[in-house]
Structures are given as structure tokens and as C-alpha cells.
Short mmCIF file of C-alpha atoms in Angstrom, two decimals:
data_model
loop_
_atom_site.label_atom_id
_atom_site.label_comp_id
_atom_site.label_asym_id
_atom_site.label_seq_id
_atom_site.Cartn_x
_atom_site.Cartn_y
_atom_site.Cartn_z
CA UNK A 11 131.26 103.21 66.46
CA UNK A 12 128.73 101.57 68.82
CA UNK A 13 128.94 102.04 72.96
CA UNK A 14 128.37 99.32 75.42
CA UNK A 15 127.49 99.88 78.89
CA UNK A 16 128.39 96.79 80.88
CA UNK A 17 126.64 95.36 84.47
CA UNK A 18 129.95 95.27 86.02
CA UNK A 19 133.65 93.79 85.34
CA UNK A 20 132.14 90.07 85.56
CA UNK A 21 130.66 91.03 82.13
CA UNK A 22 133.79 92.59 80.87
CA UNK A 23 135.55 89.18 80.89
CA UNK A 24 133.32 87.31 78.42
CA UNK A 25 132.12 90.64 76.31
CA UNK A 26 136.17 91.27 75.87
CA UNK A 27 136.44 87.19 74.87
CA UNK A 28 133.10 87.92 72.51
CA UNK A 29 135.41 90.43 70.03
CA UNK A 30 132.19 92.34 69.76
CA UNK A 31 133.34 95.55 68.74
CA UNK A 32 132.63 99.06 70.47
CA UNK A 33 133.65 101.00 73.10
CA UNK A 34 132.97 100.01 76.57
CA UNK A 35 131.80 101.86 80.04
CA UNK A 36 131.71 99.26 83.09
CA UNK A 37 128.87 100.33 85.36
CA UNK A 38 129.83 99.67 88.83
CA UNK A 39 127.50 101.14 91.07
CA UNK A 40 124.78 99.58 93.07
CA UNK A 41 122.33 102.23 93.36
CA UNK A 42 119.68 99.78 94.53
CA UNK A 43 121.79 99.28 98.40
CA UNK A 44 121.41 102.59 100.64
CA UNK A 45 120.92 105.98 100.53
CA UNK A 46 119.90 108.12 97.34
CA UNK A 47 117.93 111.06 96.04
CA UNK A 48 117.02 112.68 93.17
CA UNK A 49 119.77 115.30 92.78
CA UNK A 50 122.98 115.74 89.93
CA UNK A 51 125.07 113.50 89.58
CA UNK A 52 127.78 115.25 92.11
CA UNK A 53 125.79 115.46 94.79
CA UNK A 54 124.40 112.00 94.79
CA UNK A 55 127.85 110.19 93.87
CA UNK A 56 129.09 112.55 97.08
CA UNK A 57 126.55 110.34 98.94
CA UNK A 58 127.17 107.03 97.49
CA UNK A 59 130.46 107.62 97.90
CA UNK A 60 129.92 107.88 101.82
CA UNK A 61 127.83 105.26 101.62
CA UNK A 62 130.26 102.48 99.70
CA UNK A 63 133.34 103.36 101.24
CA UNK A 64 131.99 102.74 104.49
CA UNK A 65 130.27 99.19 103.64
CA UNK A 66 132.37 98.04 101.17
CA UNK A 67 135.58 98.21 101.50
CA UNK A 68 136.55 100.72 99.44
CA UNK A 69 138.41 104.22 99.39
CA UNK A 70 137.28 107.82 97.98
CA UNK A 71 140.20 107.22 95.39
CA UNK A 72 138.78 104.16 94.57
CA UNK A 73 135.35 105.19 94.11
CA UNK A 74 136.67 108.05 92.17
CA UNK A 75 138.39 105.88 89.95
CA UNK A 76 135.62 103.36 89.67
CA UNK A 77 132.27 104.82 89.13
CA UNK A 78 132.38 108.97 89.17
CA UNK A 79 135.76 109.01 86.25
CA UNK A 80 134.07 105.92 84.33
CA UNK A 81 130.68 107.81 84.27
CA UNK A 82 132.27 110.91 82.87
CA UNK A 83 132.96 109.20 79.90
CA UNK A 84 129.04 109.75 78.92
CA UNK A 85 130.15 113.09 78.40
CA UNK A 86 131.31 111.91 75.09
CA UNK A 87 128.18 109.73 74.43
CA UNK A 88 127.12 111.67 71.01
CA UNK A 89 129.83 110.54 68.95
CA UNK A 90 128.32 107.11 68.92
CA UNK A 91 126.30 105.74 66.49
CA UNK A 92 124.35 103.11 68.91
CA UNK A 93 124.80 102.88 72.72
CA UNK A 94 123.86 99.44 74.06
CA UNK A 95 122.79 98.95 77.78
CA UNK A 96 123.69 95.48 79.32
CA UNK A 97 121.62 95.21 82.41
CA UNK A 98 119.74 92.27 83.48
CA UNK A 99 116.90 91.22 85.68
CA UNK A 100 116.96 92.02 88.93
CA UNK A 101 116.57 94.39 91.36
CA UNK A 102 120.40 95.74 91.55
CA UNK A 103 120.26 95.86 87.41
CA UNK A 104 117.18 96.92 86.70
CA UNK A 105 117.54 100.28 89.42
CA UNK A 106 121.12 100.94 87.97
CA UNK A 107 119.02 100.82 84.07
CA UNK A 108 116.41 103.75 84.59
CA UNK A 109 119.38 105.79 86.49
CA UNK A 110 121.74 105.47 83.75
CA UNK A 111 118.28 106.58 81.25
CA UNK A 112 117.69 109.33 83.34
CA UNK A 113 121.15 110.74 82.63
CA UNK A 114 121.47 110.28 79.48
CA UNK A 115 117.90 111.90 78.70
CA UNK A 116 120.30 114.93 79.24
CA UNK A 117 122.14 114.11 75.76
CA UNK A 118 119.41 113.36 73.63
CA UNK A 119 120.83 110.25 71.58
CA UNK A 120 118.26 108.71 69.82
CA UNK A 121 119.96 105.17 69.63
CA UNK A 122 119.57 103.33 72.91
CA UNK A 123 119.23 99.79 72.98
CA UNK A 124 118.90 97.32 75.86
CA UNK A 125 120.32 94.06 75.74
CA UNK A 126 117.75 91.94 77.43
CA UNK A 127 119.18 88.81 78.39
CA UNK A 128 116.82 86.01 78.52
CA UNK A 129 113.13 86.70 78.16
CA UNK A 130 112.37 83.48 79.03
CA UNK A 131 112.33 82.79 83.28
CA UNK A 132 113.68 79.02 82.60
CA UNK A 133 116.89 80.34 80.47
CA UNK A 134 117.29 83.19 83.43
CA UNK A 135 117.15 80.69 86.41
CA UNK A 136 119.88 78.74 84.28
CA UNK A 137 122.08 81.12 83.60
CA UNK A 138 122.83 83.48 86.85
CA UNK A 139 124.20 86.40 84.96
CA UNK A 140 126.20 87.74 81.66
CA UNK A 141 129.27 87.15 83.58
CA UNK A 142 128.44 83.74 84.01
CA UNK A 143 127.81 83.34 80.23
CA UNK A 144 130.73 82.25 77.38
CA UNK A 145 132.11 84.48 74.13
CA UNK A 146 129.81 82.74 71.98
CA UNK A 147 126.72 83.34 74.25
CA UNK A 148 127.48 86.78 74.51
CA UNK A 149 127.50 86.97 71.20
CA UNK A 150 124.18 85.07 70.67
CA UNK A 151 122.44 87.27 73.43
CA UNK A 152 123.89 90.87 72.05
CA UNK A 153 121.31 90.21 69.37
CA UNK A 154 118.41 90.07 71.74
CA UNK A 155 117.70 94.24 72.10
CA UNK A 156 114.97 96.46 72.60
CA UNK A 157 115.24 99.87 71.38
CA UNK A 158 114.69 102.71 73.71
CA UNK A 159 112.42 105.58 72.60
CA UNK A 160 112.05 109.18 73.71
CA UNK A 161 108.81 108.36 75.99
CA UNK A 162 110.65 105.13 77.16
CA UNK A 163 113.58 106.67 78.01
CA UNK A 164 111.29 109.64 80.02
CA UNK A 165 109.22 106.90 82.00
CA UNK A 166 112.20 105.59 82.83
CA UNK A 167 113.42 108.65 84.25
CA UNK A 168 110.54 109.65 86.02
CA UNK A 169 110.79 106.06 87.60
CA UNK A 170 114.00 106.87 89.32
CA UNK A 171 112.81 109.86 90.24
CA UNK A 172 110.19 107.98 91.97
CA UNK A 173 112.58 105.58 93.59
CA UNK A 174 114.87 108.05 94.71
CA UNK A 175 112.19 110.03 95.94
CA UNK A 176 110.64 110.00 99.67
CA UNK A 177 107.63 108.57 98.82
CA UNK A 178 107.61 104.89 97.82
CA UNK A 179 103.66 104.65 97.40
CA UNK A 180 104.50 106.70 93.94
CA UNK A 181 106.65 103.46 92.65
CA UNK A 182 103.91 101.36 93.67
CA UNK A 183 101.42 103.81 91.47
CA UNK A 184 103.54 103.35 88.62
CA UNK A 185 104.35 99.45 88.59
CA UNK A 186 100.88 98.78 86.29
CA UNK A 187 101.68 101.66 84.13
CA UNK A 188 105.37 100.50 83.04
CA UNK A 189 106.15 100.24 78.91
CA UNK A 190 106.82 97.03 77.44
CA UNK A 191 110.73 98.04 76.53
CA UNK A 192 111.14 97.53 80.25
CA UNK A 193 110.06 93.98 80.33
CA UNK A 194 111.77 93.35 83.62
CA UNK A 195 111.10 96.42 85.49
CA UNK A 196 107.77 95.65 87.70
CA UNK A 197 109.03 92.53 88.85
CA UNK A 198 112.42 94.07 89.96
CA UNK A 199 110.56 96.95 91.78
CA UNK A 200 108.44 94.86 93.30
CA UNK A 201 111.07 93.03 95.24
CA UNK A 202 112.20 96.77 96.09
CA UNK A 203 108.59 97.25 97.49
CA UNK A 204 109.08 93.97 99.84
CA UNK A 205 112.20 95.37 101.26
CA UNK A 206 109.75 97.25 103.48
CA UNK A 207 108.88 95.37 107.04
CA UNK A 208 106.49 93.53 106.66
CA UNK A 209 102.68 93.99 108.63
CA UNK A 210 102.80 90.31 109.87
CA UNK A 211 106.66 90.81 111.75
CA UNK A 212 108.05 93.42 110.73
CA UNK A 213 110.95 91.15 108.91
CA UNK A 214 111.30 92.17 105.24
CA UNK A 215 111.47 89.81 102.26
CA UNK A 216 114.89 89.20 102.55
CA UNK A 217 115.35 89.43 106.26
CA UNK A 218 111.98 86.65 106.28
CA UNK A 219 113.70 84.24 103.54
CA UNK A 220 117.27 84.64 105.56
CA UNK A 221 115.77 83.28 108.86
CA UNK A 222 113.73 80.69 107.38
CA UNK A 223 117.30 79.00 105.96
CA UNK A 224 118.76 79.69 109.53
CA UNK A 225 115.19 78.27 111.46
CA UNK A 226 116.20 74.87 109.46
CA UNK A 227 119.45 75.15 111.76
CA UNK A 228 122.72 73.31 111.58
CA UNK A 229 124.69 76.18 108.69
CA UNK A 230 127.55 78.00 108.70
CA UNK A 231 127.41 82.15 107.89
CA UNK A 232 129.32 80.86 104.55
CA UNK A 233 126.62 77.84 104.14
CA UNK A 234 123.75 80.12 105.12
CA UNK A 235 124.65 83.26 102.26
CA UNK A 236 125.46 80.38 99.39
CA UNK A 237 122.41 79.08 100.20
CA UNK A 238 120.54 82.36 99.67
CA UNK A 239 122.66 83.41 97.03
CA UNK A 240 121.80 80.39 95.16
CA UNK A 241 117.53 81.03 95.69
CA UNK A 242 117.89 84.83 94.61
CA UNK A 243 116.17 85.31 91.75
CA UNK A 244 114.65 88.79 92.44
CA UNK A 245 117.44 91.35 94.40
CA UNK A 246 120.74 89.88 92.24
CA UNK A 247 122.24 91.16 96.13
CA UNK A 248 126.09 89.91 96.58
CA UNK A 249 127.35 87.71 99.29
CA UNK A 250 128.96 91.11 101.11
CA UNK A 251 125.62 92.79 100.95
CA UNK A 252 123.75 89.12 102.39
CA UNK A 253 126.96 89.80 104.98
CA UNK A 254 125.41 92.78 106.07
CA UNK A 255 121.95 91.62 106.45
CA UNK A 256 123.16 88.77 109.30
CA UNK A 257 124.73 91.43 111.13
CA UNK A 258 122.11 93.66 111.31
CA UNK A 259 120.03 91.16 112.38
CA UNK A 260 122.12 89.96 115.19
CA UNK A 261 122.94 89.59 117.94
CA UNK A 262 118.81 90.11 118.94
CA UNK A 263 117.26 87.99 116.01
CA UNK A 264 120.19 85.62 115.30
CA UNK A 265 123.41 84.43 117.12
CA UNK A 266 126.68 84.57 114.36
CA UNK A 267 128.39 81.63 116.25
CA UNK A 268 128.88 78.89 113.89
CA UNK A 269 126.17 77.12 113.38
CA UNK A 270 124.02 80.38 113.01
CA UNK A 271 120.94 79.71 114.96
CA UNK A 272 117.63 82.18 116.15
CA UNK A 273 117.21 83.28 119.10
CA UNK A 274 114.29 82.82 121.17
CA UNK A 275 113.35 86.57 120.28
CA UNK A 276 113.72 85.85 116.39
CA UNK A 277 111.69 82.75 116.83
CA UNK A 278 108.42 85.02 118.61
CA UNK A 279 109.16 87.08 115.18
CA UNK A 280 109.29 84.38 112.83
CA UNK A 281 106.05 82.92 115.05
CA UNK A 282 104.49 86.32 114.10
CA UNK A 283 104.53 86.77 118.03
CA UNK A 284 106.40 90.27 117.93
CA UNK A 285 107.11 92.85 115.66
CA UNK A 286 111.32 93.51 114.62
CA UNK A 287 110.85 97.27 114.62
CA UNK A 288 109.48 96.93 118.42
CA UNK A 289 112.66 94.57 119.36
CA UNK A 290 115.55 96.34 117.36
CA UNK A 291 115.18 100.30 115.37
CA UNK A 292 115.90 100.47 112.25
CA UNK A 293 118.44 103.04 110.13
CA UNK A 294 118.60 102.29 106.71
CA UNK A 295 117.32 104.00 103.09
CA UNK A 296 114.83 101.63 101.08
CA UNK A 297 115.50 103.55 97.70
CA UNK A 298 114.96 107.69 98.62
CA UNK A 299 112.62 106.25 102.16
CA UNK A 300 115.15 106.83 105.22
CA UNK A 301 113.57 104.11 107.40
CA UNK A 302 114.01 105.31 111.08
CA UNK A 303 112.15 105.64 114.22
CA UNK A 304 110.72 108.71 113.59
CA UNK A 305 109.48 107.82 109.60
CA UNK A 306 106.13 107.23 108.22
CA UNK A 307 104.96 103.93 109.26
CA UNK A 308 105.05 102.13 105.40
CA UNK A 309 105.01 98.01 105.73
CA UNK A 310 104.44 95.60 102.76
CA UNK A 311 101.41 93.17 102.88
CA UNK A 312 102.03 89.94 101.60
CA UNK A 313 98.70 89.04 101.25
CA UNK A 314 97.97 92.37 98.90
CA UNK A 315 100.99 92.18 97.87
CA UNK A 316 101.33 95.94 97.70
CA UNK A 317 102.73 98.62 100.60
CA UNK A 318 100.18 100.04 103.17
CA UNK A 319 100.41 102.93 105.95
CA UNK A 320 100.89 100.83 109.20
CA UNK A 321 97.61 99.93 111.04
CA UNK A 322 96.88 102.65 113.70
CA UNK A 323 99.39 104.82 112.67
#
């Protein structure tokens, strides 16, 4: 009997049309969005728990139900034969892959596969997810696996304990040293890196690309997420999470009135004329980095394309 571990119930629809057989754990977690640390598995659902309830939507019993009762079920993980991961691409997938290795280096099995979706970027771009796929794709892509070994599995794990960790310049250490099981993996935490403010505004990458589509003006908040939505190739963010970003950059840097439009304030940023974290302070996690007024100035530099101690700090 072979175990599949799916990206989410969007998968479960087609996978469940696909009659591929095996048992199934839905992953449902998006350990890429707010706080985390390397701790067990208690402690840090605990957090994410506090964290997911609160932004969205949901209820402890929920949550419960949804990620900490499914993820028991690894408990069980040695009767299987083969244990199949389906993650793909992006940012949200590829953080909630080397979590998932990390806790299963604790059972040992020696059969781990990942299900790579498409390898090549054209086929990716077309095809926005395994949820968005048919039976009969899913059945032609379950054959396109890489098998996980022992020192895959551990680089893997000492990559999340990187990204959970406080020090982000340790990801950025490791991003030219990553195996080629993990195919996807440096260009998925490179788009984590860029989700630091950036040394020309203090915008990051998706804060810049979100008011650039507003700057073009006349867009709804609905027109405005599909819009980014649809460009996303790199986070794999929802439209809940995109949501979230608006608000957090209003009312200062954009005005939610339909149409959304900048302010003269987000314009000087956009203009490179001020700095966000000098306008508005910041409280949020990049991966394990608690991004505050009092933290460690990090910002990413486009032009490196790489994360640098602030200048002067």
C-alpha cells in the first residue's frame, strides 16, 4: 500500500477522479505565511494555530481537525510501502515540502518520492496547479517522481531549520548548495528572500508588484488581487493572503475605496523618494525573522539579488 501526501483539498478532487490507488493525507497548512520556529510539532502547530485562526477565518476546532489530527496520521507512515509527496513549485509548496521531510526524517522510511509536476516552466505557467489539472493528467504526472534519499531528505531538513530559524542570511548560504531532487527549491526560496524590504523603498517584492498594478489606476480590490493572482508565478499566495497585503498597506500607501488608488505618500515610495519602514512599522515573521522596529536591519537588493545588512546600520 502506497501513501500520498496531497497540496491541499483542490488536489483531492482530481487525485480521487484519477482512481490512483493509496492512502491519502491532505496537507493543509501554509507554513510559508507568518510566524514559525524550529521546535516539535506541538509547539509550533500551538503557534500556527494562533496565527490561522486569527487571519483566516478559522476556529481551534477547525484547525484541530484540519492540519494537527490529519498530520497524526504520519504516525502510521511505516506500514507503507512508498509515500509520495505532491507539492509543487512555489513558495507556499515548496516551504510546506522540506517541513513535511523534516518530520518524517524522524521515521526513517526509505521510500519517499516527490511528484514533481512539470519540469518544464512553459507546462507550469499553463497549468496553475494539480487542482487545476484532470483524472487523466493526474495520472500522467504521478509518473513524473524523484526519489528522496537519506542525505536529501537531511538537506532538506536542515533547510527548514534554516527558514524557521532567526537568521535568514543562513537560507541565502544554502540556496547554491541545494541537491538536484529539489529541483524547485532555490527559486521558491528566493522569492522568500524578496519578501524582505527592499534597499531602494523599503516595499517588498510583493508589496512593489501590488502597487505597480494599483499605480496603473482605475481597479477594483477584486480586479487588483485577480490581476496579481493571475502574474504569480513564484509565492502560489491565495487571494485572502493578497487581501491582507492591501490592508496592511493602507490607508498610508494605498486608499481601499473602489477604484484602489496610491496615495501621494505611496507614490514618494514607489518614486524611491521615501522609505515604507520610515512611513508605517512593520510586525510580521518572514519565515523564523520577526520583522519589527527593534530587528536587525536585513533588506533585499535587487540589483545583487541577494539580502544585505541595511546601509549604516
Amino acid at each position: 500500500m502506497n501513501l500520498h501526501v496531497l497540496n491541499g483539498d483542490a488536489t483531492l478532487l482530481p487525485f480521487k477522479a484519477s482512481g490512483i490507488v493509496g492512502d491519502v493525507i491532505v496537507w493543509r497548512e501554509i507554513v510559508s505565511e507568518g510566524p514559525v520556529k524550529d521546535v516539535e510539532s506541538a509547539e509550533l502547530f500551538k503557534m500556527r494555530a494562533d496565527f490561522i485562526c486569527k487571519n483566516f477565518n478559522e476556529s481551534p476546532k477547525e484547525y484541530t481537525l484540519k492540519v494537527v489530527e490529519e498530520f497524526k496520521k504520519f504516525d502510521k507512515i511505516s506500514k507503507y510501502d512508498e509515500v509520495f509527496l505532491w507539492f509543487e513549485h512555489d513558495l507556499v509548496c515548496q516551504i510546506n515540502l522540506i517541513f513535511i521531510l523534516k518530520s518524517l526524517l524522524l521515521f526513517e522510511h526509505k521510500k519517499l518520492f516527490v511528484v514533481l509536476f512539470y519540469k518544464d516552466e512553459k507546462r507550469q505557467k499553463k497549468y496553475k496547479g494539480f487542482g487545476a489539472l484532470t483524472a487523466a493528467e493526474i495520472i500522467q504526472i504521478s509518473k513524473y517522481t524523484v526519489a528522496i534519499n537519506l542525505k536529501a531528505q537531511k538537506f532538506a531538513s536542515d533547510c527548514w531549520s534554516a527558514y524557521a530559524g532567526a537568521d535568514p542570511f543562513k537560507i541565502q548560504q544554502m540556496l547554491y548548495q541545494i541537491p538536484s531532487e529539489f529541483p524547485f527549491l532555490k527559486s521558491a526560496l528566493t522569492a522568500h528572500l524578496k519578501r524582505f524590504p527592499s534597499i531602494y523603498n523599503g516595499l517588498n517584492y510583493p508589496q512593489q508588484k501590488l502597487m505597480e498594478l494599483i499605480a496603473h489606476g482605475g481597479m477594483d480590490i477584486s480586479q487588483i488581487v485577480y490581476q496579481f493572482l493571475k502574474m504569480d508565478f513564484a509565492y502560489g499566495i491565495t487571494d485572502l493572503i493578497v487581501t491582507n497585503i492591501l490592508k496592511e498597506l493602507s490607508p498610508e500607501l494605498v486608499t481601499l475605496k473602489n477604484p484602489v488608488k496610491v496615495t501621494e505618500a505611496g507614490v514618494r515610495i514607489l518614486d524611491g523618494e521615501a522609505d515604507l519602514l520610515s512611513l508605517k512599522e512593520s510586525n510580521h515573521w518572514i519565515g523564523g525573522f520577526h520583522l519589527h522596529k527593534g530587528s536587525i536591519g536585513i533588506r533585499w537588493n535587487e540589483t545583487l539579488k541577494k539580502i544585505q545588512l541595511q546601509p549604516n546600520y
